[in-house]
Tab-separated table of C-alpha atoms and ligand atoms in Angstrom:
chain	number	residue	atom	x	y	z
A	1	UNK	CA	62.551	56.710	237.235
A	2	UNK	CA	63.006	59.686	234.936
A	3	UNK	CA	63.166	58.561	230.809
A	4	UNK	CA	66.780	60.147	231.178
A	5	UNK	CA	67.972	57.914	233.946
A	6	UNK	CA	67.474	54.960	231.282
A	7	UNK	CA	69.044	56.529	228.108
A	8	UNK	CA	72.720	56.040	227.274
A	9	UNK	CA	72.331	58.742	225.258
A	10	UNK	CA	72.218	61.795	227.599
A	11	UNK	CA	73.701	64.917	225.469
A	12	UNK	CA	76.127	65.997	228.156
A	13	UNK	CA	78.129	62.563	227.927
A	14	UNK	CA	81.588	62.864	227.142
A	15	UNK	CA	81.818	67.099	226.694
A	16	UNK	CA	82.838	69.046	229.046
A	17	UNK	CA	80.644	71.873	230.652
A	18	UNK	CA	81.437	75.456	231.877
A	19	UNK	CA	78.778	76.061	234.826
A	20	UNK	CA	80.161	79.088	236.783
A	21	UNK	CA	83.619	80.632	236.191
A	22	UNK	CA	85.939	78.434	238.057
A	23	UNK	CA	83.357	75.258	237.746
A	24	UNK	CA	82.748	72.868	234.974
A	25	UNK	CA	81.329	69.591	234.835
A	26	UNK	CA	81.810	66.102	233.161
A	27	UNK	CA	78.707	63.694	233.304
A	28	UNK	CA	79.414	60.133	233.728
A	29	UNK	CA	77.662	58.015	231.375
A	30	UNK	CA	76.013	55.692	234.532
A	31	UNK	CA	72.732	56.598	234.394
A	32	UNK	CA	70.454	54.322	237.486
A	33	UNK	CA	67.887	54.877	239.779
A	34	UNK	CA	69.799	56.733	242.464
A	35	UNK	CA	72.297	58.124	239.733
A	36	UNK	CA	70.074	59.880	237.544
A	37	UNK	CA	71.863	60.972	234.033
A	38	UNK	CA	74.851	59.774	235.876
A	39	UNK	CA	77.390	61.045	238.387
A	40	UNK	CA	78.773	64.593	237.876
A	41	UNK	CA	82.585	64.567	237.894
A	42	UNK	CA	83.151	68.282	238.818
A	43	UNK	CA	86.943	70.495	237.405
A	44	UNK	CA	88.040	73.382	239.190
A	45	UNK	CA	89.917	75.736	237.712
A	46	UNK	CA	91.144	79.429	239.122
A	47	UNK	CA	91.199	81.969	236.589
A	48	UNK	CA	95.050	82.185	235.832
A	49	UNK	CA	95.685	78.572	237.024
A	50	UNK	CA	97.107	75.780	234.380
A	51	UNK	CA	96.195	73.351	236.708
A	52	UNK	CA	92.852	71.987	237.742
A	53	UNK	CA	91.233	70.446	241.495
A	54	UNK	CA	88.722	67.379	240.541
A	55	UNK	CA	85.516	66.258	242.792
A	56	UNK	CA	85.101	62.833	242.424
A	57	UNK	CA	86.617	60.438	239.394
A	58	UNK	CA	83.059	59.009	239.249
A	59	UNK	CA	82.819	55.448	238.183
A	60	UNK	CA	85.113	53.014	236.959
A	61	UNK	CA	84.926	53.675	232.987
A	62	UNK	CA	87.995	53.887	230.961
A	63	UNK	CA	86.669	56.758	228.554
A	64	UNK	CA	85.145	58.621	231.273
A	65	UNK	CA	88.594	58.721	233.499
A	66	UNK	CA	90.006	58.983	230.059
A	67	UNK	CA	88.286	62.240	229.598
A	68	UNK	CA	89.150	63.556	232.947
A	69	UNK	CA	92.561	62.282	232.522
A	70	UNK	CA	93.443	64.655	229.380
A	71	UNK	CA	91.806	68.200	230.811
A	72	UNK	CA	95.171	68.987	232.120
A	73	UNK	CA	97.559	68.938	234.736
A	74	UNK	CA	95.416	67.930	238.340
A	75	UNK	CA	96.648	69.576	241.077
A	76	UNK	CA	94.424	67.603	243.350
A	77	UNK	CA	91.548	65.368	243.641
A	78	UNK	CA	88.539	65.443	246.006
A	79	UNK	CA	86.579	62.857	247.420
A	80	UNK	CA	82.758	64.019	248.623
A	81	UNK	CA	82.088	60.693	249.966
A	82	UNK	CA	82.499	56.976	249.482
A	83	UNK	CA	80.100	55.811	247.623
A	84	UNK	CA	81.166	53.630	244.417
A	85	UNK	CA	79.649	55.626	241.179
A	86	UNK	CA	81.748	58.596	243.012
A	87	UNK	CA	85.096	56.591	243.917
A	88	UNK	CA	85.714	53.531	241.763
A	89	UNK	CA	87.536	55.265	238.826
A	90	UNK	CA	90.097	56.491	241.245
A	91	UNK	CA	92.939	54.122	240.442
A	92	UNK	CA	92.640	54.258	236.840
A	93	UNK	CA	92.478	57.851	237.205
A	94	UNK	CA	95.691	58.045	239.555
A	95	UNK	CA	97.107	55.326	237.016
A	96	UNK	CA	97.060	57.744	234.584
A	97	UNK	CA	98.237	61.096	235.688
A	98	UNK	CA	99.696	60.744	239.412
A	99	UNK	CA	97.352	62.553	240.780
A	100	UNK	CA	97.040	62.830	244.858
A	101	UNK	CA	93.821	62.103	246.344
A	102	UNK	CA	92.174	63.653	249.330
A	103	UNK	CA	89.117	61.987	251.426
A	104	UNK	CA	87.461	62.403	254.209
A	105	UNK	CA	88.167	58.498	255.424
A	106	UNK	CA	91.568	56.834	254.879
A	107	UNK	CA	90.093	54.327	252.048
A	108	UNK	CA	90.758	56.673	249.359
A	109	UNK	CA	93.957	58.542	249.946
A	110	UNK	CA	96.504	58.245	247.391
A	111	UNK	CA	99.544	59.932	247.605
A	112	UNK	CA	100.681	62.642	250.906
A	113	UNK	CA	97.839	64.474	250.771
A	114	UNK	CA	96.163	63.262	254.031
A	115	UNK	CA	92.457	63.334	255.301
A	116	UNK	CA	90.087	66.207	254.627
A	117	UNK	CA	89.325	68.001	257.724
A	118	UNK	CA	86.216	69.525	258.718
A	119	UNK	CA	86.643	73.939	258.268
A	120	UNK	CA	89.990	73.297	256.565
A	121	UNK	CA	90.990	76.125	253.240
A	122	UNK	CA	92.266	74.063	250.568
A	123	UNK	CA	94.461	76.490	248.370
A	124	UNK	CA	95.026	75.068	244.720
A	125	UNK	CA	94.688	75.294	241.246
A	126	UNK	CA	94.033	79.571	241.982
A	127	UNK	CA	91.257	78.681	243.885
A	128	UNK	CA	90.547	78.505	247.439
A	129	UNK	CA	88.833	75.419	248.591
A	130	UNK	CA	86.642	74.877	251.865
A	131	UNK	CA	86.111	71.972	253.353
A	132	UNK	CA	82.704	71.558	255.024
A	133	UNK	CA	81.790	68.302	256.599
A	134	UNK	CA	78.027	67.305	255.229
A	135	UNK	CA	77.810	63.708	257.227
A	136	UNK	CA	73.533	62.377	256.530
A	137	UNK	CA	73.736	60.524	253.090
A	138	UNK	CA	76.850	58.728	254.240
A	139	UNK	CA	78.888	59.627	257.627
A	140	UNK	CA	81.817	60.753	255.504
A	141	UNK	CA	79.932	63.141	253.528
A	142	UNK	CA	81.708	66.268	252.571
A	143	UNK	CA	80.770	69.679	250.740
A	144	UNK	CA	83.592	71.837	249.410
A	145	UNK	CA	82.580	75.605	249.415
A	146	UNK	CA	83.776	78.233	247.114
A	147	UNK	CA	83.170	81.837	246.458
A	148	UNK	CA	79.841	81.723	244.704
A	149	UNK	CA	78.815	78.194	244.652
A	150	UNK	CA	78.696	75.126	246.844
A	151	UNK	CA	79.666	71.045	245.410
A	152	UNK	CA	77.065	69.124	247.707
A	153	UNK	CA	77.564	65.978	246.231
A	154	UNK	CA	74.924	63.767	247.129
A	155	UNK	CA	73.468	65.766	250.189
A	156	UNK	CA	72.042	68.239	247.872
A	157	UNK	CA	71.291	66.766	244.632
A	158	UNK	CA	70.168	68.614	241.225
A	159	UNK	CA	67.059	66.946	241.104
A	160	UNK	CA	65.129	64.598	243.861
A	161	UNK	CA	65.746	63.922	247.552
A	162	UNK	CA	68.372	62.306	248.995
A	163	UNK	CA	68.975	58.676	250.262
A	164	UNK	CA	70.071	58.595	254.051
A	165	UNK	CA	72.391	55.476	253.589
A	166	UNK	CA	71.293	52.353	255.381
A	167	UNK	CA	74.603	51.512	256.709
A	168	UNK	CA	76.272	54.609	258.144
A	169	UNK	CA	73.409	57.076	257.124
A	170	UNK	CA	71.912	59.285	259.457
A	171	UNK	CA	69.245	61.996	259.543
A	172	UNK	CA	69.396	64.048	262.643
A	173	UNK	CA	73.136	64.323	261.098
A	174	UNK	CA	71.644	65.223	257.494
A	175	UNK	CA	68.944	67.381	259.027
A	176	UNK	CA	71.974	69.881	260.646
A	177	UNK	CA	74.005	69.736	257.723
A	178	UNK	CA	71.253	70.794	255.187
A	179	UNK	CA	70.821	73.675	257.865
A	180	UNK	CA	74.789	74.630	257.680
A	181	UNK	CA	74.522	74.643	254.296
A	182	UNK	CA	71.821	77.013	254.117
A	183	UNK	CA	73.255	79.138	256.159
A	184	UNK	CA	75.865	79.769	253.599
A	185	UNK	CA	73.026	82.177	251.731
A	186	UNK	CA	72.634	82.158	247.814
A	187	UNK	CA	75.019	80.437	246.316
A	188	UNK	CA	75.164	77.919	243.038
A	189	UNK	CA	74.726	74.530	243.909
A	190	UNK	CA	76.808	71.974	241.899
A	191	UNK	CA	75.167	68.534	242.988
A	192	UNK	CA	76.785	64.975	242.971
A	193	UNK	CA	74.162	64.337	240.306
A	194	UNK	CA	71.337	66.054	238.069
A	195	UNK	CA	71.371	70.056	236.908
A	196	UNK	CA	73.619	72.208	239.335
A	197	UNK	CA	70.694	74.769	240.607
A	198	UNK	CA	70.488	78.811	241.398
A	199	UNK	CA	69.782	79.389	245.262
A	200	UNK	CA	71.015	77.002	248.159
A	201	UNK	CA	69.151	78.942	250.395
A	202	UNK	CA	66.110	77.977	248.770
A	203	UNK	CA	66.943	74.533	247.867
A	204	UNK	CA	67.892	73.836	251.679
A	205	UNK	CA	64.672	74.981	252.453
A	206	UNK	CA	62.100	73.338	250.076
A	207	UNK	CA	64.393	69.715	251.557
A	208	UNK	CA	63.726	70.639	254.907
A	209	UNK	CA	60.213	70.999	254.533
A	210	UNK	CA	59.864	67.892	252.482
A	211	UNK	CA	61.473	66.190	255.215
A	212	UNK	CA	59.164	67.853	257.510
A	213	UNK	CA	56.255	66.561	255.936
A	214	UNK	CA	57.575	63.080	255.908
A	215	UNK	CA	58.196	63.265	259.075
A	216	UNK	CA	54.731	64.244	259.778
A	217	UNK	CA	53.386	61.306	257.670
A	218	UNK	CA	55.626	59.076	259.702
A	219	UNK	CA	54.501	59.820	262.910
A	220	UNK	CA	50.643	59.975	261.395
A	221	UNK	CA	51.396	56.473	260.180
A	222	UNK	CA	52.409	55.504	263.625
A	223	UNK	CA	49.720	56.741	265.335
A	224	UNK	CA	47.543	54.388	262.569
A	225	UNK	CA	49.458	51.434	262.903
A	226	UNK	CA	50.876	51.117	265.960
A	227	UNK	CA	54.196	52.343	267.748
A	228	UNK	CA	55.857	48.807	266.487
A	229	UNK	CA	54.936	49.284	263.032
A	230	UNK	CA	58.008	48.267	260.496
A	231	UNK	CA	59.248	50.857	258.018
A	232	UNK	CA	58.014	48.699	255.141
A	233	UNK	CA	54.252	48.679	256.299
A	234	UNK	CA	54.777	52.199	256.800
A	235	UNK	CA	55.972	52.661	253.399
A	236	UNK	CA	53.220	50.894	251.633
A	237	UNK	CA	50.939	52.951	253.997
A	238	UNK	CA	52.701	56.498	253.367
A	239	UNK	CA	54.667	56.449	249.655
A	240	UNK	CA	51.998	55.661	247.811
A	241	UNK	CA	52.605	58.797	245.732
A	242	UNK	CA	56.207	57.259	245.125
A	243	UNK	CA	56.703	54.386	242.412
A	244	UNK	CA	56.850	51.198	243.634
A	245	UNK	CA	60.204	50.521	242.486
A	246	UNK	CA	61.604	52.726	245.155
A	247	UNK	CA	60.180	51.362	247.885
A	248	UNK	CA	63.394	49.925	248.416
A	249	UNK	CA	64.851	52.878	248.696
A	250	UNK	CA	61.807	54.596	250.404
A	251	UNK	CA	62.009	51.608	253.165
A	252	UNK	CA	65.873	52.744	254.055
A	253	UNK	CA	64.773	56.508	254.520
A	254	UNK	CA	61.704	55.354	256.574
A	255	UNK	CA	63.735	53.092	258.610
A	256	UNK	CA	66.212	56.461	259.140
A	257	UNK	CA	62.915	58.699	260.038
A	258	UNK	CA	62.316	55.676	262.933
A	259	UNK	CA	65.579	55.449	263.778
A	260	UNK	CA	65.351	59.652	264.383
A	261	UNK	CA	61.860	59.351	265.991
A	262	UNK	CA	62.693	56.790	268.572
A	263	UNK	CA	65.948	58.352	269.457
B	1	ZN	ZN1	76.118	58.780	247.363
């Protein structure tokens, strides 16, 4: 666990954040394990537009949906996935300004907007929006592309590696969206959580080798301690680089490596 991740303190909390032209970003103040400094709640805003697109209300705190509540007039919000530090301030939020909400499942609609589909342009706020369908971390995953930069959400995060999701997680699914995504070439990437980073290309890449190698130490593991080995005795056998605290964690994305090997 990074000091930051235990602070309430973070800097960033509560001021908003101009990353790219069209992109700015208002941390959460939910800092956790799998949260780091909190979750990003990302506004969109074209260049001559008065209103704005938002990615994810992020938890359920009255000054944070506040916050996002006064930036101006919302012309739409996004859901990246369903996940609770990214959905729960919805309702407050809608509460508040009337906003309709777009998601990938039917949980999270509010209003006529309907479910995101996969490849779909979004045109609002001056901007145009794409949908790209990320499923790995969660099945409902979703990235939404725009000219120069990419919001991964939680599939590509500012910091870290991603959690494949123990309940509808899955990585051969993760594995091929990490490669769609790099196949979108250099472009900012504005994560769920953490710094938003340079090159997508190159962040794609260093994941998919890290995932390589834990692959490889999975299947090395294996070979050690038998084909029936359980992900938690190959955790304590493989993470021992990895703080013990997220073994936890580490078990889930070891049980996802089996579930990938055995296929
Ligand atoms: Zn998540």
């Amino acid at each position: 666990m990074s000091e930051a991740a235990e602070s309430s303190t973070h800097p960033a909390y509560g001021r908003l954040r101009a990353v790219t032209e069209t992109a700015s970003v208002l941390l959460a103040d939910n800092p956790g394990w799998l949260t780091l400094e909190g979750t990003n709640t990302w506004v969109l805003r074209g260049p001559r537009s008065d209103e704005l697109v938002i990615i994810d209300p992020g938890p359920d705190d009255d000054e944070h949906i506040a916050r996002v509540a006064a930036l101006g007039r919302i012309a739409l919000v996004l859901i990246s996935h369903r996940h609770s530090d990214h959905t729960d301030g919805i309702d407050k939020l809608v509460d508040l300004t009337g906003a309709t909400v777009r998601s990938a499942g039917s949980g999270f609609l509010r209003g006529l907007g309907g479910e995101l589909i996969d490849g779909e342009v979004i045109d609002a706020a001056g901007l145009k929006i794409k949908v790209m369908a990320t499923p790995g971390h969660t099945a409902d995953s979703m990235s939404f592309v725009l000219e120069d930069a990419v919001l991964t959400a939680d599939t590509v995060l500012g910091r870290g590696t991603t959690v494949i999701d123990n309940e509808d997680g899955n990585l051969a699914d993760y594995l091929e969206s990490l490669r769609r995504l790099g196949g979108l070439g250099r472009r900012t990437v504005l994560p769920g959580h953490g710094p938003d980073l340079a090159d997508l290309e190159a962040v794609v890449s260093e994941y998919l080798t890290h995932r390589q190698q834990r692959l490889d130490q999975v299947c090395a593991a294996l070979a050690e301690l038998g084909d029936d080995a359980t992900a938690r005795q190959i955790v304590e056998h493989v993470y021992t680089d990895v703080d013990e605290k997220l073994w936890d964690a580490a078990e889930w994305s070891v049980q996802a490596q089996l579930d990938y090997l055995r296929r």
